[in-house]
Short mmCIF file of C-alpha atoms in Angstrom, two decimals:
data_model
loop_
_atom_site.label_atom_id
_atom_site.label_comp_id
_atom_site.label_asym_id
_atom_site.label_seq_id
_atom_site.Cartn_x
_atom_site.Cartn_y
_atom_site.Cartn_z
CA UNK A 1 -35.74 14.47 49.67
CA UNK A 2 -32.32 14.44 51.17
CA UNK A 3 -33.44 11.06 53.32
CA UNK A 4 -33.48 9.24 49.98
CA UNK A 5 -29.55 10.26 49.67
CA UNK A 6 -28.38 9.41 53.53
CA UNK A 7 -25.55 7.27 52.55
CA UNK A 8 -24.08 9.47 49.84
CA UNK A 9 -24.47 12.87 52.59
CA UNK A 10 -22.60 10.64 55.12
CA UNK A 11 -19.79 9.49 52.79
CA UNK A 12 -19.53 13.21 51.13
CA UNK A 13 -20.02 14.95 54.77
CA UNK A 14 -17.04 12.49 56.24
CA UNK A 15 -14.65 13.19 53.42
CA UNK A 16 -15.35 16.57 53.80
CA UNK A 17 -14.61 17.00 57.35
CA UNK A 18 -11.57 15.14 56.93
CA UNK A 19 -9.67 17.61 54.42
CA UNK A 20 -10.95 20.12 56.87
CA UNK A 21 -9.39 18.97 59.78
CA UNK A 22 -5.95 18.54 57.40
CA UNK A 23 -6.51 22.16 56.48
CA UNK A 24 -5.91 23.04 59.91
CA UNK A 25 -3.23 20.59 60.46
CA UNK A 26 -1.46 22.16 57.19
CA UNK A 27 -0.39 25.04 59.67
CA UNK A 28 1.99 22.41 61.60
CA UNK A 29 3.08 20.81 58.13
CA UNK A 30 6.57 22.06 57.03
CA UNK A 31 6.05 25.24 59.50
CA UNK A 32 8.56 28.13 59.44
CA UNK A 33 9.39 29.68 63.03
CA UNK A 34 7.14 32.57 61.51
CA UNK A 35 3.99 32.71 59.69
CA UNK A 36 3.86 36.65 59.88
CA UNK A 37 5.51 37.05 56.29
CA UNK A 38 3.67 36.89 52.92
CA UNK A 39 6.54 34.71 51.78
CA UNK A 40 5.25 31.84 54.49
CA UNK A 41 1.65 32.60 54.73
CA UNK A 42 0.75 33.34 50.97
CA UNK A 43 3.92 31.40 49.11
CA UNK A 44 4.34 28.65 51.69
CA UNK A 45 7.88 29.58 52.33
CA UNK A 46 8.46 29.17 48.45
CA UNK A 47 9.63 25.87 49.39
CA UNK A 48 7.43 23.41 47.56
CA UNK A 49 8.90 20.34 45.68
CA UNK A 50 7.87 18.58 42.55
CA UNK A 51 5.25 16.60 43.76
CA UNK A 52 3.83 19.07 46.05
CA UNK A 53 3.64 21.81 43.17
CA UNK A 54 2.36 19.15 40.88
CA UNK A 55 -0.68 18.41 42.92
CA UNK A 56 -0.97 22.21 44.02
CA UNK A 57 -1.34 23.57 40.61
CA UNK A 58 -2.93 20.50 39.02
CA UNK A 59 -5.58 21.37 41.57
CA UNK A 60 -5.73 25.00 41.15
CA UNK A 61 -5.99 24.86 37.69
CA UNK A 62 -8.84 21.97 37.11
CA UNK A 63 -11.67 22.59 39.38
CA UNK A 64 -14.85 21.79 40.56
CA UNK A 65 -16.30 24.17 37.82
CA UNK A 66 -14.21 22.16 35.39
CA UNK A 67 -15.62 18.94 36.50
CA UNK A 68 -19.29 19.80 36.05
CA UNK A 69 -19.05 22.51 33.41
CA UNK A 70 -17.29 20.78 30.89
CA UNK A 71 -19.34 17.94 30.62
CA UNK A 72 -22.45 19.98 30.97
CA UNK A 73 -21.29 22.06 27.89
CA UNK A 74 -20.67 18.67 26.11
CA UNK A 75 -24.31 17.51 26.84
CA UNK A 76 -25.88 21.02 25.71
CA UNK A 77 -23.95 21.87 22.56
CA UNK A 78 -21.32 18.79 21.84
CA UNK A 79 -17.94 19.14 20.20
CA UNK A 80 -17.47 22.69 21.48
CA UNK A 81 -17.30 21.61 24.90
CA UNK A 82 -13.80 20.08 23.89
CA UNK A 83 -12.11 23.28 23.62
CA UNK A 84 -11.22 22.87 27.06
CA UNK A 85 -8.74 19.84 26.05
CA UNK A 86 -6.60 21.59 23.44
CA UNK A 87 -6.16 25.16 25.34
CA UNK A 88 -4.68 22.89 28.46
CA UNK A 89 -2.34 20.85 25.93
CA UNK A 90 -1.10 23.78 24.20
CA UNK A 91 -0.43 26.20 27.11
CA UNK A 92 2.32 24.57 28.66
CA UNK A 93 4.78 24.63 26.02
CA UNK A 94 3.92 28.12 25.65
CA UNK A 95 4.51 28.99 29.36
CA UNK A 96 7.28 26.53 30.06
CA UNK A 97 10.01 29.39 29.41
CA UNK A 98 7.70 32.54 30.50
CA UNK A 99 7.16 30.72 34.34
CA UNK A 100 10.73 30.08 35.07
CA UNK A 101 11.75 33.37 34.22
CA UNK A 102 9.23 34.83 36.32
CA UNK A 103 9.98 32.45 39.12
CA UNK A 104 13.57 33.54 38.91
CA UNK A 105 13.01 37.36 38.94
CA UNK A 106 10.38 37.17 41.68
CA UNK A 107 12.90 34.61 43.76
CA UNK A 108 15.95 37.49 43.07
CA UNK A 109 13.40 40.55 44.28
CA UNK A 110 10.89 38.77 46.62
CA UNK A 111 7.78 39.33 44.31
CA UNK A 112 4.68 37.93 45.49
CA UNK A 113 2.36 39.23 42.81
CA UNK A 114 2.59 39.68 39.09
CA UNK A 115 2.10 43.05 39.81
CA UNK A 116 5.15 43.53 41.61
CA UNK A 117 6.83 42.25 38.81
CA UNK A 118 5.03 44.89 36.80
CA UNK A 119 6.02 47.58 39.10
CA UNK A 120 9.65 47.18 39.02
CA UNK A 121 10.11 46.39 35.40
CA UNK A 122 8.12 49.26 34.08
CA UNK A 123 8.54 51.72 36.89
CA UNK A 124 5.11 52.41 36.98
CA UNK A 125 2.85 52.42 40.02
CA UNK A 126 -0.18 53.14 37.65
CA UNK A 127 0.38 50.19 35.39
CA UNK A 128 0.96 47.94 38.51
CA UNK A 129 -2.19 49.17 40.11
CA UNK A 130 -4.39 48.28 36.83
CA UNK A 131 -2.88 44.66 36.94
CA UNK A 132 -3.50 44.16 40.49
CA UNK A 133 -7.25 45.45 40.39
CA UNK A 134 -7.57 43.59 37.02
CA UNK A 135 -6.38 40.22 38.78
CA UNK A 136 -8.62 40.87 41.72
CA UNK A 137 -11.70 41.17 39.52
CA UNK A 138 -11.07 38.33 37.04
CA UNK A 139 -10.50 36.32 40.49
CA UNK A 140 -14.02 37.02 42.23
CA UNK A 141 -16.20 35.33 39.76
CA UNK A 142 -13.89 32.50 39.33
CA UNK A 143 -14.41 32.07 43.28
CA UNK A 144 -18.14 31.95 43.18
CA UNK A 145 -18.23 29.50 40.77
CA UNK A 146 -16.37 26.78 42.68
CA UNK A 147 -19.42 27.62 45.07
CA UNK A 148 -21.71 26.45 41.67
CA UNK A 149 -20.22 23.01 41.76
CA UNK A 150 -20.79 22.45 45.54
CA UNK A 151 -24.20 23.64 45.11
CA UNK A 152 -24.83 21.46 41.90
CA UNK A 153 -23.88 18.51 44.21
CA UNK A 154 -25.99 19.53 47.17
CA UNK A 155 -29.11 20.18 45.08
CA UNK A 156 -28.39 16.39 43.50
CA UNK A 157 -28.59 15.07 47.28
CA UNK A 158 -31.78 17.24 47.95
CA UNK A 159 -29.91 19.06 50.76
CA UNK A 160 -31.79 22.33 49.72
CA UNK A 161 -34.47 24.83 51.63
CA UNK A 162 -37.09 26.82 50.65
CA UNK A 163 -35.87 30.15 52.18
CA UNK A 164 -32.73 31.79 50.32
CA UNK A 165 -30.75 31.48 53.47
CA UNK A 166 -31.44 27.66 54.16
CA UNK A 167 -30.78 26.71 50.34
CA UNK A 168 -27.37 28.04 50.92
CA UNK A 169 -26.60 27.27 54.45
CA UNK A 170 -24.66 24.22 53.48
CA UNK A 171 -22.25 26.64 51.23
CA UNK A 172 -21.76 29.41 53.96
CA UNK A 173 -21.09 26.66 56.50
CA UNK A 174 -18.28 24.94 54.03
CA UNK A 175 -16.83 28.38 53.13
CA UNK A 176 -16.72 29.29 56.58
CA UNK A 177 -14.75 26.43 57.41
CA UNK A 178 -12.28 27.11 54.55
CA UNK A 179 -12.19 30.59 55.65
CA UNK A 180 -11.06 29.15 59.17
CA UNK A 181 -8.45 26.95 58.08
CA UNK A 182 -7.03 29.39 55.06
CA UNK A 183 -6.64 32.36 57.52
CA UNK A 184 -4.79 29.75 59.83
CA UNK A 185 -2.43 27.92 57.28
CA UNK A 186 -2.16 30.14 54.20
CA UNK A 187 -1.34 28.25 51.08
CA UNK A 188 -0.20 25.19 53.07
CA UNK A 189 -3.77 24.30 53.54
CA UNK A 190 -4.94 24.13 49.67
CA UNK A 191 -1.29 22.14 49.04
CA UNK A 192 -1.89 19.36 51.39
CA UNK A 193 -5.50 19.12 50.57
CA UNK A 194 -4.61 18.92 47.25
CA UNK A 195 -3.21 15.70 47.29
CA UNK A 196 -6.57 14.16 48.62
CA UNK A 197 -8.65 16.04 46.20
CA UNK A 198 -6.72 15.18 43.08
CA UNK A 199 -6.48 11.36 44.22
CA UNK A 200 -10.26 11.32 44.49
CA UNK A 201 -10.73 12.77 41.10
CA UNK A 202 -8.49 10.22 39.58
CA UNK A 203 -10.36 7.28 41.10
CA UNK A 204 -13.79 8.52 40.39
CA UNK A 205 -12.87 9.27 36.75
CA UNK A 206 -10.98 6.24 35.75
CA UNK A 207 -13.94 4.04 37.41
CA UNK A 208 -16.38 5.98 35.55
CA UNK A 209 -14.73 5.78 32.11
CA UNK A 210 -14.22 2.20 32.43
CA UNK A 211 -17.57 0.81 34.23
CA UNK A 212 -20.06 3.56 32.54
CA UNK A 213 -19.20 2.39 28.75
CA UNK A 214 -19.88 -1.45 29.95
CA UNK A 215 -23.26 -0.26 31.51
CA UNK A 216 -24.36 1.97 28.66
CA UNK A 217 -23.58 -0.35 25.90
CA UNK A 218 -20.29 0.35 24.72
CA UNK A 219 -18.78 3.81 23.40
CA UNK A 220 -20.42 3.27 20.01
CA UNK A 221 -23.77 3.29 21.55
CA UNK A 222 -22.89 6.50 23.86
CA UNK A 223 -21.65 8.39 20.73
CA UNK A 224 -24.87 7.41 18.85
CA UNK A 225 -26.93 8.56 21.58
CA UNK A 226 -25.35 11.96 21.70
CA UNK A 227 -25.25 12.22 17.61
CA UNK A 228 -28.89 11.35 17.75
CA UNK A 229 -29.65 14.15 20.20
CA UNK A 230 -27.90 16.86 18.42
CA UNK A 231 -29.14 16.03 15.25
CA UNK A 232 -32.58 16.68 16.38
CA UNK A 233 -31.49 19.87 17.80
CA UNK A 234 -32.57 23.24 16.06
CA UNK A 235 -29.22 24.82 17.04
CA UNK A 236 -26.70 24.64 13.98
CA UNK A 237 -23.74 24.96 16.02
CA UNK A 238 -24.73 21.46 18.42
CA UNK A 239 -23.24 18.42 17.06
CA UNK A 240 -20.28 15.73 17.89
CA UNK A 241 -18.19 17.54 14.97
CA UNK A 242 -17.52 20.73 14.66
CA UNK A 243 -18.69 22.68 11.57
CA UNK A 244 -18.25 25.45 9.66
CA UNK A 245 -20.13 27.78 12.22
CA UNK A 246 -18.30 27.08 15.21
CA UNK A 247 -14.66 26.20 14.16
CA UNK A 248 -13.33 29.82 14.24
CA UNK A 249 -14.78 30.33 17.51
CA UNK A 250 -13.55 26.97 18.78
CA UNK A 251 -9.84 27.72 17.88
CA UNK A 252 -9.81 31.50 19.04
CA UNK A 253 -11.75 30.22 22.34
CA UNK A 254 -9.08 27.46 22.82
CA UNK A 255 -5.91 30.02 22.13
CA UNK A 256 -7.05 32.75 24.04
CA UNK A 257 -8.03 30.32 26.89
CA UNK A 258 -4.72 28.95 27.01
CA UNK A 259 -3.11 32.30 26.90
CA UNK A 260 -5.00 33.63 29.69
CA UNK A 261 -4.74 30.41 32.14
CA UNK A 262 -1.17 31.50 33.46
CA UNK A 263 -2.20 35.04 33.67
CA UNK A 264 -4.65 34.50 36.04
CA UNK A 265 -3.09 35.43 40.06
CA UNK A 266 -3.99 32.21 41.53
CA UNK A 267 -1.95 30.34 38.68
CA UNK A 268 0.92 32.37 39.12
CA UNK A 269 0.81 32.01 42.96
CA UNK A 270 1.27 28.23 42.94
CA UNK A 271 4.39 28.81 40.49
CA UNK A 272 5.94 31.47 42.80
CA UNK A 273 5.42 28.73 45.72
CA UNK A 274 7.88 26.45 44.02
CA UNK A 275 11.51 25.54 45.41
CA UNK A 276 13.41 26.54 42.49
CA UNK A 277 13.39 26.21 38.31
CA UNK A 278 13.85 22.48 38.00
CA UNK A 279 10.38 22.04 39.88
CA UNK A 280 8.79 24.33 37.40
CA UNK A 281 10.21 22.47 34.42
CA UNK A 282 9.53 19.12 35.70
CA UNK A 283 5.75 20.33 36.27
CA UNK A 284 5.33 21.88 32.76
CA UNK A 285 6.15 18.52 31.24
CA UNK A 286 4.27 16.65 33.63
CA UNK A 287 1.09 18.62 34.24
CA UNK A 288 -0.64 17.53 30.57
CA UNK A 289 -1.25 14.18 32.45
CA UNK A 290 -4.43 16.63 33.78
CA UNK A 291 -5.26 17.34 30.27
CA UNK A 292 -5.61 13.53 29.52
CA UNK A 293 -8.04 13.48 32.80
CA UNK A 294 -9.88 16.43 31.50
CA UNK A 295 -10.55 14.61 28.15
CA UNK A 296 -12.14 11.79 30.35
CA UNK A 297 -14.13 13.99 32.46
CA UNK A 298 -15.74 16.13 29.31
CA UNK A 299 -16.72 12.39 27.99
CA UNK A 300 -19.05 12.46 30.95
CA UNK A 301 -21.33 14.52 29.29
CA UNK A 302 -22.01 12.01 26.46
CA UNK A 303 -22.38 9.26 28.52
CA UNK A 304 -25.21 11.51 30.64
CA UNK A 305 -26.97 11.72 27.37
CA UNK A 306 -26.69 8.20 26.63
CA UNK A 307 -27.97 7.50 30.23
CA UNK A 308 -31.14 9.65 29.79
CA UNK A 309 -29.99 12.16 32.51
CA UNK A 310 -32.48 15.22 33.08
CA UNK A 311 -30.85 18.21 34.45
CA UNK A 312 -32.84 19.29 37.38
CA UNK A 313 -34.83 22.80 37.31
CA UNK A 314 -32.80 26.09 37.40
CA UNK A 315 -33.44 29.17 39.51
CA UNK A 316 -35.56 30.62 37.09
CA UNK A 317 -38.68 29.10 36.04
CA UNK A 318 -38.83 27.08 32.97
CA UNK A 319 -34.91 26.74 33.18
CA UNK A 320 -32.66 23.71 33.97
CA UNK A 321 -29.78 23.73 35.76
CA UNK A 322 -27.14 21.95 33.64
CA UNK A 323 -24.45 21.89 36.30
CA UNK A 324 -26.40 19.15 37.75
CA UNK A 325 -25.71 16.63 34.87
CA UNK A 326 -22.68 14.80 36.34
CA UNK A 327 -23.71 14.33 39.75
CA UNK A 328 -27.23 13.05 38.34
CA UNK A 329 -25.23 10.89 36.27
CA UNK A 330 -23.17 9.34 39.20
CA UNK A 331 -26.43 9.23 41.38
CA UNK A 332 -28.07 7.31 38.79
CA UNK A 333 -25.71 5.03 37.57
CA UNK A 334 -23.52 3.99 40.67
CA UNK A 335 -24.10 2.54 44.30
CA UNK A 336 -24.78 5.46 46.62
CA UNK A 337 -21.25 5.01 48.54
CA UNK A 338 -19.52 5.42 45.16
CA UNK A 339 -21.36 8.56 44.10
CA UNK A 340 -21.04 9.90 47.88
CA UNK A 341 -17.21 9.58 46.94
CA UNK A 342 -17.83 11.43 43.46
CA UNK A 343 -19.68 14.17 45.19
CA UNK A 344 -16.68 14.55 47.67
CA UNK A 345 -14.16 14.87 44.51
CA UNK A 346 -16.28 17.68 43.29
CA UNK A 347 -16.65 19.43 46.71
CA UNK A 348 -13.31 19.03 47.63
CA UNK A 349 -12.26 20.07 44.23
CA UNK A 350 -14.07 23.41 44.85
CA UNK A 351 -11.95 23.85 48.32
CA UNK A 352 -8.63 23.95 46.58
CA UNK A 353 -8.54 26.71 43.92
CA UNK A 354 -11.24 28.59 45.83
CA UNK A 355 -8.57 28.77 48.93
CA UNK A 356 -5.69 29.85 46.41
CA UNK A 357 -7.55 32.22 44.57
CA UNK A 358 -8.24 33.94 47.62
CA UNK A 359 -4.84 34.12 48.63
CA UNK A 360 -3.92 35.17 45.40
CA UNK A 361 -6.30 37.98 45.37
CA UNK A 362 -5.44 38.92 49.28
CA UNK A 363 -1.84 39.49 47.96
CA UNK A 364 -2.39 41.84 45.11
CA UNK A 365 -4.54 43.99 47.67
CA UNK A 366 -1.91 43.62 50.01
CA UNK A 367 1.24 44.45 48.07
CA UNK A 368 -0.17 46.61 45.31
CA UNK A 369 -3.20 48.61 47.00
CA UNK A 370 -2.10 48.55 50.72
CA UNK A 371 1.36 48.94 50.96
CA UNK A 372 1.63 51.00 47.75
CA UNK A 373 -1.20 53.61 48.71
CA UNK A 374 -1.65 53.23 52.04
CA UNK A 375 0.87 52.44 54.18
CA UNK A 376 4.03 52.05 52.44
CA UNK A 377 6.05 51.51 55.78
CA UNK A 378 4.22 48.24 56.31
CA UNK A 379 5.91 45.52 58.20
CA UNK A 380 5.85 41.79 56.99
CA UNK A 381 3.93 41.16 59.80
CA UNK A 382 1.46 43.55 59.10
CA UNK A 383 1.27 42.60 55.23
CA UNK A 384 0.77 39.01 56.43
CA UNK A 385 -2.11 40.05 58.57
CA UNK A 386 -3.82 42.46 55.96
CA UNK A 387 -3.50 39.80 53.47
CA UNK A 388 -5.40 37.30 55.96
CA UNK A 389 -8.18 39.54 56.53
CA UNK A 390 -8.60 40.58 53.25
CA UNK A 391 -8.60 36.87 52.22
CA UNK A 392 -11.64 36.40 54.43
CA UNK A 393 -13.22 39.31 52.98
CA UNK A 394 -12.83 38.01 49.38
CA UNK A 395 -14.64 34.59 50.27
CA UNK A 396 -17.45 36.51 51.81
CA UNK A 397 -17.84 38.37 48.57
CA UNK A 398 -17.83 35.21 46.78
CA UNK A 399 -20.64 33.68 48.88
CA UNK A 400 -22.57 36.81 48.56
CA UNK A 401 -22.29 36.46 44.43
CA UNK A 402 -23.98 33.04 44.76
CA UNK A 403 -26.70 34.10 47.49
CA UNK A 404 -27.64 36.98 46.23
CA UNK A 405 -27.09 36.43 42.29
CA UNK A 406 -28.43 33.93 39.75
CA UNK A 407 -25.49 31.56 39.64
CA UNK A 408 -25.65 31.78 35.75
CA UNK A 409 -24.75 35.18 35.94
CA UNK A 410 -21.77 34.16 37.89
CA UNK A 411 -21.02 31.91 34.99
CA UNK A 412 -21.19 34.85 32.57
CA UNK A 413 -19.05 36.68 34.92
CA UNK A 414 -16.18 34.03 34.48
CA UNK A 415 -16.31 34.39 30.70
CA UNK A 416 -15.62 37.90 30.87
CA UNK A 417 -13.04 37.36 33.68
CA UNK A 418 -10.99 35.32 30.69
CA UNK A 419 -11.25 38.58 28.53
CA UNK A 420 -10.45 40.75 31.42
CA UNK A 421 -7.32 38.69 32.56
CA UNK A 422 -6.04 38.54 28.90
CA UNK A 423 -5.51 42.40 29.04
CA UNK A 424 -2.41 42.20 31.35
CA UNK A 425 -0.80 39.77 28.81
CA UNK A 426 1.41 42.58 27.05
CA UNK A 427 2.71 43.77 30.65
CA UNK A 428 3.20 40.60 32.50
CA UNK A 429 4.00 38.05 30.08
CA UNK A 430 5.75 39.62 27.20
CA UNK A 431 7.22 42.15 29.99
CA UNK A 432 9.16 39.08 31.05
CA UNK A 433 11.26 39.05 27.74
CA UNK A 434 11.33 42.58 26.54
CA UNK A 435 10.72 46.05 28.01
CA UNK A 436 10.34 47.71 24.71
CA UNK A 437 6.86 48.49 25.19
CA UNK A 438 6.52 52.34 26.83
CA UNK A 439 4.59 52.21 30.22
CA UNK A 440 2.21 54.83 29.06
CA UNK A 441 1.75 52.88 25.74
CA UNK A 442 0.81 49.64 27.80
CA UNK A 443 -1.69 51.54 29.98
CA UNK A 444 -3.22 53.08 27.10
CA UNK A 445 -3.32 49.86 25.42
CA UNK A 446 -4.84 48.29 28.57
CA UNK A 447 -7.65 50.46 28.54
CA UNK A 448 -8.43 50.36 25.09
CA UNK A 449 -8.46 46.36 25.01
CA UNK A 450 -10.56 46.41 28.25
CA UNK A 451 -12.94 48.91 26.52
CA UNK A 452 -13.34 47.00 23.29
CA UNK A 453 -13.89 43.78 25.00
CA UNK A 454 -16.56 44.78 27.49
CA UNK A 455 -18.34 46.55 24.28
CA UNK A 456 -18.43 43.30 22.60
CA UNK A 457 -19.32 41.31 25.60
CA UNK A 458 -22.18 43.42 25.72
CA UNK A 459 -23.16 42.86 22.24
CA UNK A 460 -23.33 38.94 22.93
CA UNK A 461 -26.80 37.95 23.58
CA UNK A 462 -28.20 34.41 24.61
CA UNK A 463 -31.49 32.68 24.78
CA UNK A 464 -32.08 34.15 28.46
CA UNK A 465 -29.98 37.46 28.38
CA UNK A 466 -29.94 40.24 25.82
CA UNK A 467 -26.19 41.16 26.86
CA UNK A 468 -23.03 39.55 28.47
CA UNK A 469 -24.56 36.20 27.33
CA UNK A 470 -21.22 34.55 26.30
CA UNK A 471 -17.78 35.20 24.81
CA UNK A 472 -18.69 34.23 21.26
CA UNK A 473 -19.06 37.56 19.08
CA UNK A 474 -20.83 37.47 16.12
CA UNK A 475 -18.28 38.84 13.27
CA UNK A 476 -21.81 40.34 11.57
CA UNK A 477 -21.32 42.87 14.39
CA UNK A 478 -18.09 44.15 12.43
CA UNK A 479 -19.85 44.18 8.94
CA UNK A 480 -18.95 40.92 7.40
CA UNK A 481 -21.32 38.67 5.88
CA UNK A 482 -21.40 35.65 7.81
CA UNK A 483 -22.45 33.86 10.48
CA UNK A 484 -19.33 33.00 12.22
CA UNK A 485 -18.29 33.97 15.87
CA UNK A 486 -15.01 34.78 17.36
CA UNK A 487 -13.59 34.75 21.13
CA UNK A 488 -13.80 38.22 22.14
CA UNK A 489 -10.46 37.77 24.53
CA UNK A 490 -8.59 37.30 21.17
CA UNK A 491 -9.55 40.38 19.53
CA UNK A 492 -9.65 42.54 22.69
CA UNK A 493 -6.03 41.58 23.34
CA UNK A 494 -4.96 42.25 19.64
CA UNK A 495 -6.18 45.28 19.62
CA UNK A 496 -4.52 46.08 23.06
CA UNK A 497 -1.06 45.14 21.64
CA UNK A 498 -1.69 47.03 18.55
CA UNK A 499 -2.54 50.31 20.15
CA UNK A 500 0.58 49.59 22.86
CA UNK A 501 3.31 49.06 20.12
CA UNK A 502 1.78 52.25 18.29
CA UNK A 503 2.09 54.53 21.12
CA UNK A 504 5.22 53.04 22.31
CA UNK A 505 6.69 54.29 18.64
CA UNK A 506 5.08 57.66 18.95
CA UNK A 507 6.34 58.28 22.59
CA UNK A 508 9.79 57.32 21.91
CA UNK A 509 9.86 59.35 18.83
CA UNK A 510 8.87 62.35 21.01
CA UNK A 511 11.46 61.34 23.77
CA UNK A 512 9.04 60.88 26.44
CA UNK A 513 10.54 59.60 29.60
CA UNK A 514 10.18 56.09 29.92
CA UNK A 515 11.19 55.21 33.74
CA UNK A 516 13.87 52.95 34.60
CA UNK A 517 14.07 49.08 34.84
CA UNK A 518 14.52 47.91 38.16
CA UNK A 519 15.63 44.45 37.11
CA UNK A 520 18.77 43.09 35.73
CA UNK A 521 19.47 40.45 32.52
CA UNK A 522 20.98 38.05 35.22
CA UNK A 523 17.45 38.16 37.18
CA UNK A 524 15.60 35.84 34.97
CA UNK A 525 17.97 33.12 35.43
CA UNK A 526 18.47 33.21 39.27
CA UNK A 527 17.86 29.80 40.86
CA UNK A 528 17.37 28.44 44.38
CA UNK A 529 20.43 29.81 46.65
CA UNK A 530 21.17 32.97 44.67
CA UNK A 531 21.63 36.11 46.51
CA UNK A 532 18.63 38.29 46.85
CA UNK A 533 18.61 41.93 45.68
CA UNK A 534 20.66 44.74 47.53
CA UNK A 535 19.32 46.95 50.22
CA UNK A 536 16.62 49.30 49.17
CA UNK A 537 14.31 47.20 47.07
CA UNK A 538 11.42 44.80 47.95
CA UNK A 539 13.44 42.60 50.54
CA UNK A 540 16.89 43.39 51.14
CA UNK A 541 19.77 39.88 51.62
CA UNK A 542 19.45 40.47 55.34
CA UNK A 543 15.97 40.55 55.85
CA UNK A 544 15.87 37.30 52.99
CA UNK A 545 14.90 34.06 55.16
CA UNK A 546 15.95 30.52 53.39
CA UNK A 547 13.30 28.63 52.07
CA UNK A 548 12.35 25.73 54.40
CA UNK A 549 13.43 22.66 53.60
#
């Protein structure tokens, strides 16, 4: 019952309301004279320095879902859950040079979304539309998953009801508040709240990794307890070490997830809000500090095993909600007031990325669907207004996913989202370095990769679902005599690239029109203070405003 968790509820509510007030105050923080512009509302004036960007991007990538789902995977499957650690380590060297080029060309031309860049680079509205739709579709379930993290906390505190509406009412209220201050403050709201969110998470995790091993008998006992559980498991892939069955899946999932991470629109939004190239370079060097934190978060799964945590029942009869493992661990092992702080860290950890994701999805709709196909002469103020309204619609859609769908289905959708967003890699990431690919080849490659990826995901079964049960595709489906699996996204994007390359060679030989590259080589090295593009493009030099200091 909730009365047994009154102290936790009070602490959680106080900190939640505190950041909500900060969200509304953010409209006046580093405020410009005019918020009626996507550069200001959707990108914070492209003015954020090193510390703000570090907290913003870190808060964007390491979410409430990370806080609850990674330890839950460790709790349920063991070493496979550690895939999240290497992929957040290898990603930063991979994107170091890619992101500074994206920032420069976006700064020079006033791009707000990755689809803006693709439109100009390949002279293809169709390809840009596909990139925009892909980004929106991949982002929606990711927003819904932030609600899963909050619901795990609320369920642990006993804040539930019998009816569907009563059970989800706290989530609806929380996202109504989030929608209100995001509408008013734009990207400045999650940027300011990220300071509190990340500070709370660092405090909670550092205390946990010192106190819990001491209380549970030491790391040796924790790993022994985890090993004993997996030794008794009937699943061949479970264990505190990888084995021959899951090593290929582990490597391809880690590498594929790394490639996908900064293709998500919300990741790019945080980068484009940076003040200059040096801010991005410093952050790509400093953000791996979050990877250390993630490794510690993952170990909470083993601590929960040693502590004898039993997950709460799931939505379906006979199932368990593994997302409640971490909240229950803190509930059982810490004083109520500290458990309340930990719950607030998870809850606030959902607000920051959810806000950025909704803004990124709204920007994609506004710039690459509304302005491109519905109102070409839209003014900056109209763009900003449409983006604000769309961000509200996106949040309502995310809440609807949780209210009307099984949350476990939403989690599977997120796995699908990674496969989907990977299909934008040839046009966005490789497009920043080369225009060798023909625009038609990229479109067909995208379609083939997407189709293959969906077919493969459809073939994946789980204990509770015949189709779309995960992202580990059995190689036996391809005729191999093995029990090994491989990450669907890697196969799909490899085929995507192969098709795009073959079609490019064919179309070049047939001398098919390729369109005109609207960027110049020096655009990819532009920095703060460099002049904007000439009249007639996205934003002319006369209308470009200086970033807020």
